[in-house]
Amino acid sequence: MTTPALTTSPAGAPIDAARQTAVLGAGAERPGLQVVGASVGFGRGTPVLQGVDLEVAPGSTTAIVGPSGSGKTSLLRVIAGFLRPATGTVSLRGQEVTQVPAHRRSIGLVAQDGALFPHLDVAGNIAFGLPKGIRRGEARRRVEELLDLVSLDRSHARRRPDQLSGGQRQRVALARALARRPEVILLDEPFSALDAGLREITRQAVREILASTGTTTVLVTHDQDEALSFADQVAVLRDGRLAQTGTPEEIYRRPRDARTARFLGEAVLLPARLRSPGVASTVLGDVSVVRSEPEESAEDRSWRTADASATVMLRPEQIVLADEGVRAEVLTSQYFGHDTTAVVSVDGLEEPIRVRRLNADPLPPGAVVRLAVAGPGVAYPESEPQH
Amino acid sequence: MLPLSLGPVLSAALSAPPELEEAARALGRSPVQAYLRVTLPLMLPGIVSGALLVLLTVIKELPATLMLRPTGFDTLATRLWTYTGNESYAAAAPFAALLVLVAAVPAWMMISRLLKEVR
Ligand SMILES: Nc1ncnc2c1ncn2[C@@H]1O[C@H](COP(=O)(O)OP(=O)(O)OP(=O)(O)O)[C@@H](O)[C@H]1O
Ligand SMILES: [Mg+2]
């Protein structure tokens, strides 16, 4: 990852972020949001964040995924200004804000649980986010607009937060954060309590407003489909470190290691031997393989020719039924509507593997099929340390 | 008095978690504004309850008042105690009634608040 030169303030003096942005203009080359080397620890024990580098282009969306307790919320709190990193900096549009207090950063935060004000009704909560000094009628109009935006019925405006469902509360929290039109918005699993249909509608509506206002967005999510479809960039956080950052395609097609592969989507991992450059032989036959990193150092190149053992990662949809191929027996089938996943046992493989087929009927258990591989897999040479 | 008021004030503090103050700050309010508009309104009921409890105890408290009061300083409770000590119940009656009435106000306020919370 390239790290552009930081334009820092004199000796980290507190700066009014909004004013500085106005003076500097929207620097197109500068990342909308940049975190450099952020480390955070709570007392003794392993740090919660260790040297996290994250760059989000202005107006783009980055999804942060990672197991529970990996530090996702902590990272958002560092960006928002509620958690001061022991080392590292946070910059908005090239301007360092590490020392700027949270309320002057123009960063909106939707907390994991919504954090609605219990003494205010829905309208009061949303209006809290509106700029001060706005006229009454105007405020009411904006509140109604925002309610529509998050598909909440206007009749809910007078309800108290404790009279709302979890999903409704999340939507109020979203509307409240959007009301202020912040430069950067941080969303901590904002759609987790919504049912599938509503989630898609709300996600789409939020995506549109964020795009139209050019808001730089960081979204924490447990939903891999959401991460891959909602975001321009995906960052995988593990044990307080960013394991990999890249476009959704990169993360899905070329995960850096087997754990990352399994974290975003299902992965089929096959023991393999690397043969000629870019080809590995597996129980499913010879498979063309790529490295996870696009650039290769001289050291990297050596593995391609060596007859080394490796693990090859394939996605279940890359394993297809063929007339000729390796024999496999269906153990079970899972039907997901849009696709069917069959768990099959392959001769010469201890673990059964998963085969995903779009728009197909489930295969009956016991059926014998023949498998082939479509598209390149990712090779992880054995010598490579698996983090 | 301190342990007495601690309960309600503590529960008040718990009803205003710091995340809410943070939410207000993420919406552009300064720490002072966040406190005034979120934390204080949420804690107020508990603070008032604590104060009422203390008030009630002060009014009816006798031994502590007898020991600590400056000479010539009377409270309803000490008047009541003087007159009932002399067995002049008629003279004591108005003070007793007043004590009951005055104590009833905070008691009623607390009970009604309690009922509202239960509902
Ligand atoms: N205030 C705190 N004091 C001490 N430890 C904390 C504090 N806040 C978080 N932690 C610890 O830091 C680690 C990361 O927490 P964090 O909330 O950032 O995880 P997360 O990735 O958001 O998890 P989840 O997906 O469950 O929300 C956890 O081990 C947590 O116990
Ligand atoms: Mg979290």
Coordinates of C-alpha atoms and ligand atoms in Angstrom, one line a residue:
Chain A
M1 CA 0.0 0.0 0.0
T2 CA 1.3 3.4 -0.9
T3 CA 1.4 6.0 1.8
P4 CA 1.2 9.5 0.4
A5 CA 3.1 12.3 2.2
L6 CA 1.2 13.6 5.1
T7 CA 0.4 17.3 5.3
T8 CA 0.6 17.7 9.0
S9 CA -0.4 20.7 11.1
P10 CA 2.4 22.5 13.0
A11 CA 3.3 20.2 15.9
G12 CA -0.1 18.5 16.1
A13 CA -1.9 21.6 17.2
P14 CA -5.7 21.3 17.4
I15 CA -7.3 22.2 14.1
D16 CA -10.8 22.9 13.1
A17 CA -11.1 20.1 10.5
A18 CA -14.0 21.7 8.7
R19 CA -12.3 25.1 8.3
Q20 CA -9.1 23.5 7.1
T21 CA -11.0 21.6 4.5
A22 CA -12.7 24.7 3.3
V23 CA -9.3 26.4 3.0
L24 CA -7.6 23.5 1.3
G25 CA -10.6 22.6 -0.9
A26 CA -11.5 19.0 -1.7
G27 CA -8.1 17.6 -2.4
A28 CA -8.8 15.0 -5.0
E29 CA -5.5 13.2 -4.5
R30 CA -5.8 13.1 -0.7
P31 CA -7.5 10.2 0.9
G32 CA -10.8 11.2 2.5
L33 CA -9.8 9.4 5.5
Q34 CA -6.4 8.0 6.5
V35 CA -5.2 6.0 9.5
V36 CA -1.5 5.5 9.8
G37 CA 0.1 3.1 12.2
A38 CA -2.7 3.2 14.8
S39 CA -2.1 1.2 17.9
V40 CA -4.4 0.9 20.9
G41 CA -4.1 -1.0 24.1
F42 CA -6.2 -1.3 27.2
G43 CA -3.9 -1.7 30.1
R44 CA -1.8 -4.9 30.0
G45 CA -2.2 -7.7 27.6
T46 CA -2.1 -7.8 23.8
P47 CA -3.0 -4.5 22.1
V48 CA -6.5 -4.2 20.6
L49 CA -5.1 -2.5 17.5
Q50 CA -1.5 -2.9 16.2
G51 CA -0.2 -0.6 13.5
V52 CA -3.3 -0.3 11.5
D53 CA -3.0 1.5 8.2
L54 CA -6.2 2.3 6.4
E55 CA -6.8 4.6 3.5
V56 CA -10.3 5.5 2.2
A57 CA -10.7 7.5 -1.0
P58 CA -13.0 10.5 -0.7
G59 CA -16.6 9.6 -1.2
S60 CA -15.9 5.9 -1.3
T61 CA -16.9 3.1 1.0
T62 CA -14.7 0.7 2.9
A63 CA -16.1 -2.3 4.7
I64 CA -14.2 -3.7 7.7
V65 CA -14.8 -7.3 8.4
G66 CA -13.2 -9.5 11.0
P67 CA -14.1 -12.0 13.8
S68 CA -15.8 -10.8 17.0
G69 CA -13.3 -9.0 19.2
S70 CA -10.8 -8.3 16.4
G71 CA -11.0 -4.6 17.1
K72 CA -13.5 -3.3 14.5
T73 CA -15.4 -1.1 16.9
S74 CA -12.1 0.1 18.5
L75 CA -10.9 1.2 15.1
L76 CA -14.1 3.2 14.5
R77 CA -13.7 4.8 17.9
V78 CA -10.1 5.8 17.1
I79 CA -11.3 7.4 13.8
A80 CA -14.2 9.2 15.5
G81 CA -12.0 10.5 18.2
F82 CA -13.3 8.7 21.3
L83 CA -10.3 6.5 21.7
R84 CA -6.9 8.1 21.5
P85 CA -4.3 5.8 19.8
A86 CA -1.1 5.2 21.7
T87 CA 0.7 5.7 18.5
G88 CA -0.4 6.6 15.0
T89 CA -2.4 9.3 13.3
V90 CA -5.8 9.9 11.8
S91 CA -6.2 12.3 8.9
L92 CA -9.2 13.8 7.2
R93 CA -8.6 15.0 3.6
G94 CA -4.9 15.1 4.3
Q95 CA -5.3 17.1 7.5
E96 CA -4.2 15.4 10.7
V97 CA -7.0 15.3 13.3
T98 CA -5.5 13.0 15.9
Q99 CA -5.6 15.8 18.5
V100 CA -8.9 17.3 17.3
P101 CA -11.8 16.5 19.7
A102 CA -14.6 14.2 18.4
H103 CA -17.3 16.9 18.0
R104 CA -15.1 19.0 15.7
R105 CA -14.1 16.2 13.3
S106 CA -17.3 16.1 11.2
I107 CA -17.4 12.4 11.5
G108 CA -20.7 10.7 12.1
L109 CA -20.8 7.5 14.1
V110 CA -23.6 5.0 14.2
A111 CA -22.9 2.8 17.2
Q112 CA -23.5 -0.9 17.2
D113 CA -26.5 -0.7 19.4
G114 CA -27.8 2.6 18.0
A115 CA -27.3 4.6 21.2
L116 CA -30.6 6.5 20.9
F117 CA -31.4 9.1 23.5
P118 CA -34.1 7.5 25.6
H119 CA -35.6 10.8 26.8
L120 CA -36.3 12.0 23.3
D121 CA -38.8 10.6 20.8
V122 CA -37.8 9.5 17.3
A123 CA -38.2 13.0 15.8
G124 CA -36.2 14.5 18.7
N125 CA -33.4 12.0 18.2
I126 CA -33.2 12.7 14.5
A127 CA -33.5 16.5 15.0
F128 CA -30.6 16.3 17.4
G129 CA -28.4 15.7 14.5
L130 CA -29.7 18.6 12.5
P131 CA -27.6 21.8 12.4
K132 CA -28.4 24.2 15.2
G133 CA -30.4 27.3 14.3
I134 CA -32.5 25.5 11.7
R135 CA -36.1 26.8 11.5
R136 CA -38.8 24.6 13.0
G137 CA -40.8 23.9 9.8
E138 CA -37.6 23.1 8.0
A139 CA -36.5 20.8 10.8
R140 CA -39.7 18.9 10.6
R141 CA -39.4 18.5 6.9
R142 CA -35.9 17.2 7.2
V143 CA -36.9 14.7 9.9
E144 CA -39.7 13.4 7.6
E145 CA -37.3 13.2 4.7
L146 CA -34.9 11.2 6.8
L147 CA -37.6 8.9 8.1
D148 CA -38.6 8.2 4.5
L149 CA -35.0 7.6 3.6
V150 CA -34.6 4.8 6.2
S151 CA -38.1 3.4 5.3
L152 CA -39.6 4.3 8.7
D153 CA -43.3 5.2 8.8
R154 CA -43.8 8.9 9.7
S155 CA -46.3 7.9 12.3
H156 CA -43.3 6.6 14.4
A157 CA -42.0 10.1 14.8
R158 CA -43.6 10.5 18.3
R159 CA -42.5 7.2 19.6
R160 CA -39.9 6.7 22.3
P161 CA -36.9 4.5 21.5
D162 CA -38.1 1.8 23.9
Q163 CA -41.3 1.5 21.9
L164 CA -39.3 0.5 18.8
S165 CA -38.0 -2.8 17.5
G166 CA -34.2 -3.4 17.2
G167 CA -34.3 -2.8 13.5
Q168 CA -36.4 0.4 13.8
R169 CA -33.9 1.7 16.4
Q170 CA -31.0 1.1 14.0
R171 CA -32.8 3.0 11.3
V172 CA -33.4 6.0 13.6
A173 CA -29.8 6.0 14.6
L174 CA -28.8 6.0 10.9
A175 CA -31.2 8.8 10.1
R176 CA -29.8 10.8 13.1
A177 CA -26.3 10.4 11.8
L178 CA -27.2 11.3 8.3
A179 CA -29.1 14.4 9.4
R180 CA -25.8 16.2 10.0
R181 CA -24.4 15.4 6.6
P182 CA -21.0 14.6 8.0
E183 CA -17.9 14.4 5.8
V184 CA -17.2 10.9 7.0
I185 CA -19.7 8.4 8.4
L186 CA -18.8 5.3 10.4
L187 CA -21.3 2.6 10.6
D188 CA -21.0 -0.2 13.1
E189 CA -23.1 -3.1 11.8
P190 CA -26.0 -0.7 11.0
F191 CA -28.2 -3.3 9.3
S192 CA -27.6 -6.3 11.5
A193 CA -31.1 -6.2 13.1
L194 CA -33.0 -5.8 9.8
D195 CA -34.7 -8.7 8.0
A196 CA -33.3 -9.6 4.6
G197 CA -35.8 -7.6 2.5
L198 CA -35.6 -4.5 4.6
R199 CA -31.9 -4.8 4.8
E200 CA -31.6 -4.7 1.1
I201 CA -34.0 -1.7 0.8
T202 CA -32.3 0.3 3.5
R203 CA -28.8 -0.6 2.3
Q204 CA -29.7 0.6 -1.2
A205 CA -31.2 3.8 0.1
V206 CA -28.3 4.5 2.4
R207 CA -25.8 3.7 -0.4
E208 CA -27.6 6.2 -2.7
I209 CA -27.6 9.0 -0.2
L210 CA -23.9 8.4 0.7
A211 CA -23.0 8.4 -3.0
S212 CA -25.0 11.5 -3.8
T213 CA -23.6 13.5 -0.9
G214 CA -20.1 12.1 -1.5
T215 CA -19.8 10.9 2.0
T216 CA -16.7 8.9 2.9
T217 CA -17.9 5.8 4.6
V218 CA -16.5 3.1 6.8
L219 CA -18.8 0.2 7.4
V220 CA -18.3 -2.6 9.9
T221 CA -20.2 -5.7 9.0
H222 CA -20.4 -9.4 9.7
D223 CA -22.3 -10.0 6.5
Q224 CA -19.8 -11.0 3.8
D225 CA -22.3 -10.3 1.0
E226 CA -22.7 -6.8 2.4
A227 CA -19.0 -6.3 2.5
L228 CA -18.5 -7.4 -1.0
S229 CA -21.5 -5.7 -2.6
F230 CA -21.7 -2.4 -0.6
A231 CA -18.0 -1.5 -0.5
D232 CA -15.4 -0.2 -2.9
Q233 CA -12.7 -1.6 -0.6
V234 CA -12.7 -4.4 1.9
A235 CA -10.3 -4.5 4.9
V236 CA -10.0 -7.7 6.9
L237 CA -9.1 -7.1 10.5
R238 CA -7.7 -10.0 12.6
D239 CA -6.4 -9.8 16.1
G240 CA -6.0 -6.0 15.9
R241 CA -4.1 -6.1 12.6
L242 CA -5.3 -5.6 9.0
A243 CA -4.7 -9.0 7.4
Q244 CA -5.6 -7.7 4.0
T245 CA -7.0 -4.6 2.3
G246 CA -8.2 -4.6 -1.3
T247 CA -11.1 -4.4 -3.7
P248 CA -13.9 -6.9 -3.1
E249 CA -12.6 -8.9 -6.1
E250 CA -9.1 -9.0 -4.8
I251 CA -10.2 -10.1 -1.4
Y252 CA -12.5 -12.8 -2.8
R253 CA -10.3 -14.0 -5.6
R254 CA -6.9 -13.6 -4.1
P255 CA -7.1 -13.8 -0.4
R256 CA -3.7 -13.5 1.2
D257 CA -4.0 -16.7 3.2
A258 CA -6.3 -19.6 3.9
R259 CA -7.8 -17.9 7.0
T260 CA -8.7 -14.8 5.1
A261 CA -10.1 -16.9 2.3
R262 CA -12.4 -18.8 4.7
F263 CA -13.4 -15.6 6.4
L264 CA -14.9 -14.0 3.3
G265 CA -16.9 -16.7 1.6
E266 CA -16.5 -20.4 1.5
A267 CA -13.2 -21.9 0.5
V268 CA -12.1 -25.3 -0.8
L269 CA -8.5 -26.0 0.3
L270 CA -6.7 -28.7 -1.6
P271 CA -3.2 -30.0 -0.9
A272 CA -1.2 -29.6 -4.1
R273 CA 2.2 -29.8 -5.7
L274 CA 3.5 -26.9 -7.7
R275 CA 4.6 -28.1 -11.2
S276 CA 5.4 -25.8 -14.1
P277 CA 4.9 -22.1 -13.5
G278 CA 1.4 -21.3 -12.6
V279 CA 0.2 -24.9 -12.5
A280 CA -0.5 -27.1 -9.5
S281 CA -1.5 -30.7 -9.5
T282 CA -4.3 -31.6 -7.1
V283 CA -6.7 -34.4 -6.6
L284 CA -9.0 -32.5 -9.0
G285 CA -6.3 -32.6 -11.7
D286 CA -4.0 -29.9 -12.8
V287 CA -5.2 -26.4 -11.8
S288 CA -3.9 -23.1 -13.0
V289 CA -2.9 -21.0 -10.0
V290 CA -2.0 -17.4 -9.2
R291 CA -0.3 -15.9 -6.2
S292 CA -2.3 -13.8 -3.8
E293 CA 0.0 -10.8 -4.3
P294 CA -0.2 -9.3 -7.7
E295 CA 3.5 -8.2 -7.7
E296 CA 6.1 -10.8 -7.3
S297 CA 9.6 -10.4 -5.9
A298 CA 12.5 -12.5 -7.1
E299 CA 12.0 -14.6 -4.1
D300 CA 8.4 -15.1 -4.9
R301 CA 9.2 -16.2 -8.4
S302 CA 11.3 -19.1 -7.2
W303 CA 8.3 -21.1 -5.9
R304 CA 6.7 -21.1 -9.4
T305 CA 9.3 -23.4 -10.8
A306 CA 10.1 -25.4 -7.8
D307 CA 8.4 -28.7 -7.2
A308 CA 7.1 -27.5 -3.9
S309 CA 4.1 -28.6 -1.9
A310 CA 1.4 -26.0 -1.5
T311 CA -2.3 -25.4 -0.6
V312 CA -4.6 -24.4 -3.4
M313 CA -7.7 -22.4 -2.6
L314 CA -10.7 -22.6 -4.8
R315 CA -14.2 -21.1 -4.4
P316 CA -17.0 -23.7 -4.3
E317 CA -18.5 -22.2 -7.5
Q318 CA -15.2 -22.9 -9.3
I319 CA -15.8 -26.6 -9.0
V320 CA -18.1 -27.7 -11.7
L321 CA -19.8 -30.9 -12.8
A322 CA -18.3 -32.3 -16.0
D323 CA -18.7 -35.3 -18.3
E324 CA -15.1 -36.2 -17.7
G325 CA -13.2 -35.6 -14.5
V326 CA -12.5 -36.8 -11.0
R327 CA -15.1 -39.1 -9.5
A328 CA -16.9 -37.8 -6.4
E329 CA -19.9 -39.0 -4.4
V330 CA -22.6 -36.6 -3.1
L331 CA -22.9 -36.7 0.7
T332 CA -25.5 -34.0 1.3
S333 CA -27.1 -31.1 -0.6
Q334 CA -28.1 -27.8 0.7
Y335 CA -30.7 -25.8 -1.2
F336 CA -30.4 -22.0 -1.0
G337 CA -32.8 -20.9 -3.6
H338 CA -30.5 -19.1 -6.0
D339 CA -27.9 -21.9 -5.7
T340 CA -27.4 -25.4 -4.4
T341 CA -24.4 -26.4 -2.5
A342 CA -23.4 -30.1 -2.5
V343 CA -21.0 -31.6 -0.1
V344 CA -19.1 -34.3 -2.0
S345 CA -16.4 -36.7 -1.0
V346 CA -13.6 -37.1 -3.5
D347 CA -11.4 -40.1 -3.8
G348 CA -8.0 -39.4 -2.3
L349 CA -9.2 -36.5 -0.2
E350 CA -9.9 -36.9 3.5
E351 CA -12.2 -33.9 3.9
P352 CA -15.3 -33.6 1.8
I353 CA -15.5 -30.5 -0.4
R354 CA -18.3 -28.1 -1.4
V355 CA -19.5 -27.6 -4.9
R356 CA -21.8 -24.7 -5.6
R357 CA -24.1 -24.6 -8.6
L358 CA -26.3 -21.7 -9.6
N359 CA -29.9 -22.3 -10.6
A360 CA -29.7 -26.0 -10.1
D361 CA -31.7 -28.7 -8.4
P362 CA -30.2 -30.4 -5.4
L363 CA -28.2 -33.5 -6.1
P364 CA -29.5 -36.6 -4.3
P365 CA -27.2 -38.0 -1.7
G366 CA -25.3 -41.0 -3.0
A367 CA -25.2 -39.7 -6.6
V368 CA -21.9 -40.1 -8.3
V369 CA -20.6 -37.0 -10.2
R370 CA -17.5 -36.0 -12.1
L371 CA -15.7 -32.7 -11.2
A372 CA -13.6 -30.2 -13.0
V373 CA -12.1 -26.9 -12.0
A374 CA -13.0 -23.6 -13.7
G375 CA -10.8 -20.6 -13.5
P376 CA -7.6 -20.2 -11.6
G377 CA -7.1 -21.0 -7.9
V378 CA -4.8 -19.3 -5.5
A379 CA -1.6 -21.1 -4.4
Y380 CA -0.1 -20.8 -0.9
P381 CA 3.3 -22.4 -0.9
E382 CA 3.9 -24.5 2.1
S383 CA 7.1 -22.7 3.1
E384 CA 5.1 -19.5 3.3
P385 CA 4.3 -18.7 6.9
Q386 CA 0.5 -18.9 7.4
H387 CA -0.5 -16.1 9.6
Chain B
M1 CA -27.8 10.8 54.3
L2 CA -25.1 9.8 51.8
P3 CA -25.9 6.1 51.6
L4 CA -29.6 7.0 51.4
S5 CA -29.2 9.2 48.3
L6 CA -26.6 7.0 46.7
G7 CA -29.1 4.4 45.4
P8 CA -31.2 6.7 43.3
V9 CA -28.3 8.9 42.1
L10 CA -26.4 5.8 41.2
S11 CA -29.3 4.4 39.2
A12 CA -29.6 7.8 37.6
A13 CA -25.9 7.7 36.6
L14 CA -26.5 4.2 35.1
S15 CA -29.5 5.5 33.1
A16 CA -27.1 7.9 31.4
P17 CA -24.4 5.7 29.9
P18 CA -21.3 7.4 28.5
E19 CA -22.1 6.0 25.0
L20 CA -25.0 8.4 24.8
E21 CA -22.8 11.4 25.6
E22 CA -20.5 10.1 22.9
A23 CA -23.4 9.8 20.5
A24 CA -24.2 13.5 21.1
R25 CA -20.5 14.4 20.6
A26 CA -20.5 12.5 17.3
L27 CA -23.4 14.7 16.3
G28 CA -21.2 17.8 16.8
R29 CA -22.1 18.7 20.4
S30 CA -19.2 19.8 22.7
P31 CA -18.7 17.8 25.8
V32 CA -20.5 20.5 27.9
Q33 CA -23.5 20.6 25.5
A34 CA -23.6 16.8 25.4
Y35 CA -23.7 16.8 29.2
L36 CA -26.5 19.4 29.4
R37 CA -28.7 18.0 26.7
V38 CA -28.2 14.3 27.3
T39 CA -26.6 13.2 30.5
L40 CA -28.1 15.7 32.9
P41 CA -31.8 15.3 31.6
L42 CA -31.3 11.5 32.0
M43 CA -29.9 11.8 35.5
L44 CA -32.3 14.4 36.8
P45 CA -35.0 12.1 37.9
G46 CA -32.6 10.1 40.0
I47 CA -31.0 13.2 41.5
V48 CA -34.4 14.6 42.4
S49 CA -35.4 11.2 44.0
G50 CA -32.2 11.2 46.0
A51 CA -32.7 14.8 47.2
L52 CA -36.4 14.0 48.2
L53 CA -35.3 11.0 50.2
V54 CA -32.7 13.1 52.0
L55 CA -35.3 15.9 52.6
L56 CA -37.8 13.4 54.0
T57 CA -35.2 12.0 56.4
V58 CA -34.1 15.4 57.5
I59 CA -37.6 16.5 58.4
K60 CA -38.5 13.4 60.5
E61 CA -35.0 12.9 61.9
L62 CA -35.0 13.4 65.7
P63 CA -31.9 12.1 67.5
A64 CA -29.4 13.6 65.2
T65 CA -31.2 16.9 65.2
L66 CA -31.4 16.9 69.0
M67 CA -27.7 16.4 69.3
L68 CA -26.5 18.7 66.5
R69 CA -29.0 21.5 66.5
P70 CA -27.8 24.9 67.7
T71 CA -29.7 26.2 70.8
G72 CA -33.0 27.8 70.1
F73 CA -33.2 26.0 66.8
D74 CA -36.4 23.9 66.4
T75 CA -37.6 21.5 63.8
L76 CA -41.0 19.9 63.5
A77 CA -39.7 16.8 65.0
T78 CA -38.1 18.4 68.0
R79 CA -41.3 20.5 68.7
L80 CA -43.3 17.3 68.5
W81 CA -40.9 15.6 70.8
T82 CA -41.0 18.5 73.4
Y83 CA -44.8 18.6 73.5
T84 CA -45.4 14.8 73.6
G85 CA -42.8 14.7 76.3
N86 CA -44.9 17.1 78.4
E87 CA -47.9 15.0 77.5
S88 CA -49.5 18.1 76.0
Y89 CA -50.9 16.1 73.0
A90 CA -53.2 18.9 72.0
A91 CA -50.3 21.3 71.4
A92 CA -48.4 18.5 69.7
A93 CA -51.2 17.7 67.3
P94 CA -50.7 20.5 64.8
F95 CA -47.0 19.8 64.5
A96 CA -47.6 16.1 64.1
A97 CA -50.2 16.8 61.3
L98 CA -47.8 19.2 59.6
L99 CA -45.0 16.7 59.8
V100 CA -47.2 14.1 58.2
L101 CA -48.3 16.5 55.5
V102 CA -44.8 17.8 54.7
A103 CA -43.4 14.3 54.6
A104 CA -46.3 13.1 52.4
V105 CA -45.2 15.4 49.5
P106 CA -41.8 13.8 48.7
A107 CA -43.2 10.4 49.6
W108 CA -46.0 10.8 47.1
M109 CA -43.7 12.2 44.4
M110 CA -41.4 9.2 44.8
I111 CA -44.2 6.7 44.8
S112 CA -45.8 8.2 41.7
R113 CA -42.5 8.2 39.9
L114 CA -42.0 4.6 40.9
L115 CA -45.4 3.6 39.6
K116 CA -44.7 5.4 36.3
E117 CA -41.5 3.4 36.0
V118 CA -43.3 0.1 36.7
R119 CA -45.9 0.8 34.1
Ligands
LIG1 N1 -13.0 -0.2 27.1 C1 -12.3 -1.3 27.0 N2 -11.5 -1.8 28.0 C2 -10.9 -2.9 27.9 N3 -10.9 -3.7 26.8 C3 -11.7 -3.4 25.8 C4 -12.5 -2.1 25.8 N4 -13.1 -2.0 24.7 C5 -12.9 -3.1 23.9 N5 -12.0 -3.9 24.6 C6 -11.4 -5.2 24.0 O1 -10.8 -4.9 22.8 C7 -11.0 -6.0 21.9 C8 -11.7 -5.5 20.6 O2 -13.0 -5.0 20.9 P1 -13.9 -4.4 19.8 O3 -15.1 -3.9 20.4 O4 -13.1 -3.4 19.0 O5 -14.2 -5.7 18.9 P2 -15.1 -5.9 17.6 O6 -14.3 -6.3 16.5 O7 -15.9 -4.6 17.4 O8 -16.0 -7.1 18.1 P3 -17.6 -7.4 17.7 O9 -17.7 -7.9 16.4 O10 -18.0 -8.4 18.8 O11 -18.4 -6.1 17.9 C9 -11.9 -7.0 22.7 O12 -11.1 -8.0 23.1 C10 -12.5 -6.2 23.8 O13 -12.6 -7.0 24.9
MG2 MG -18.0 -4.2 17.6

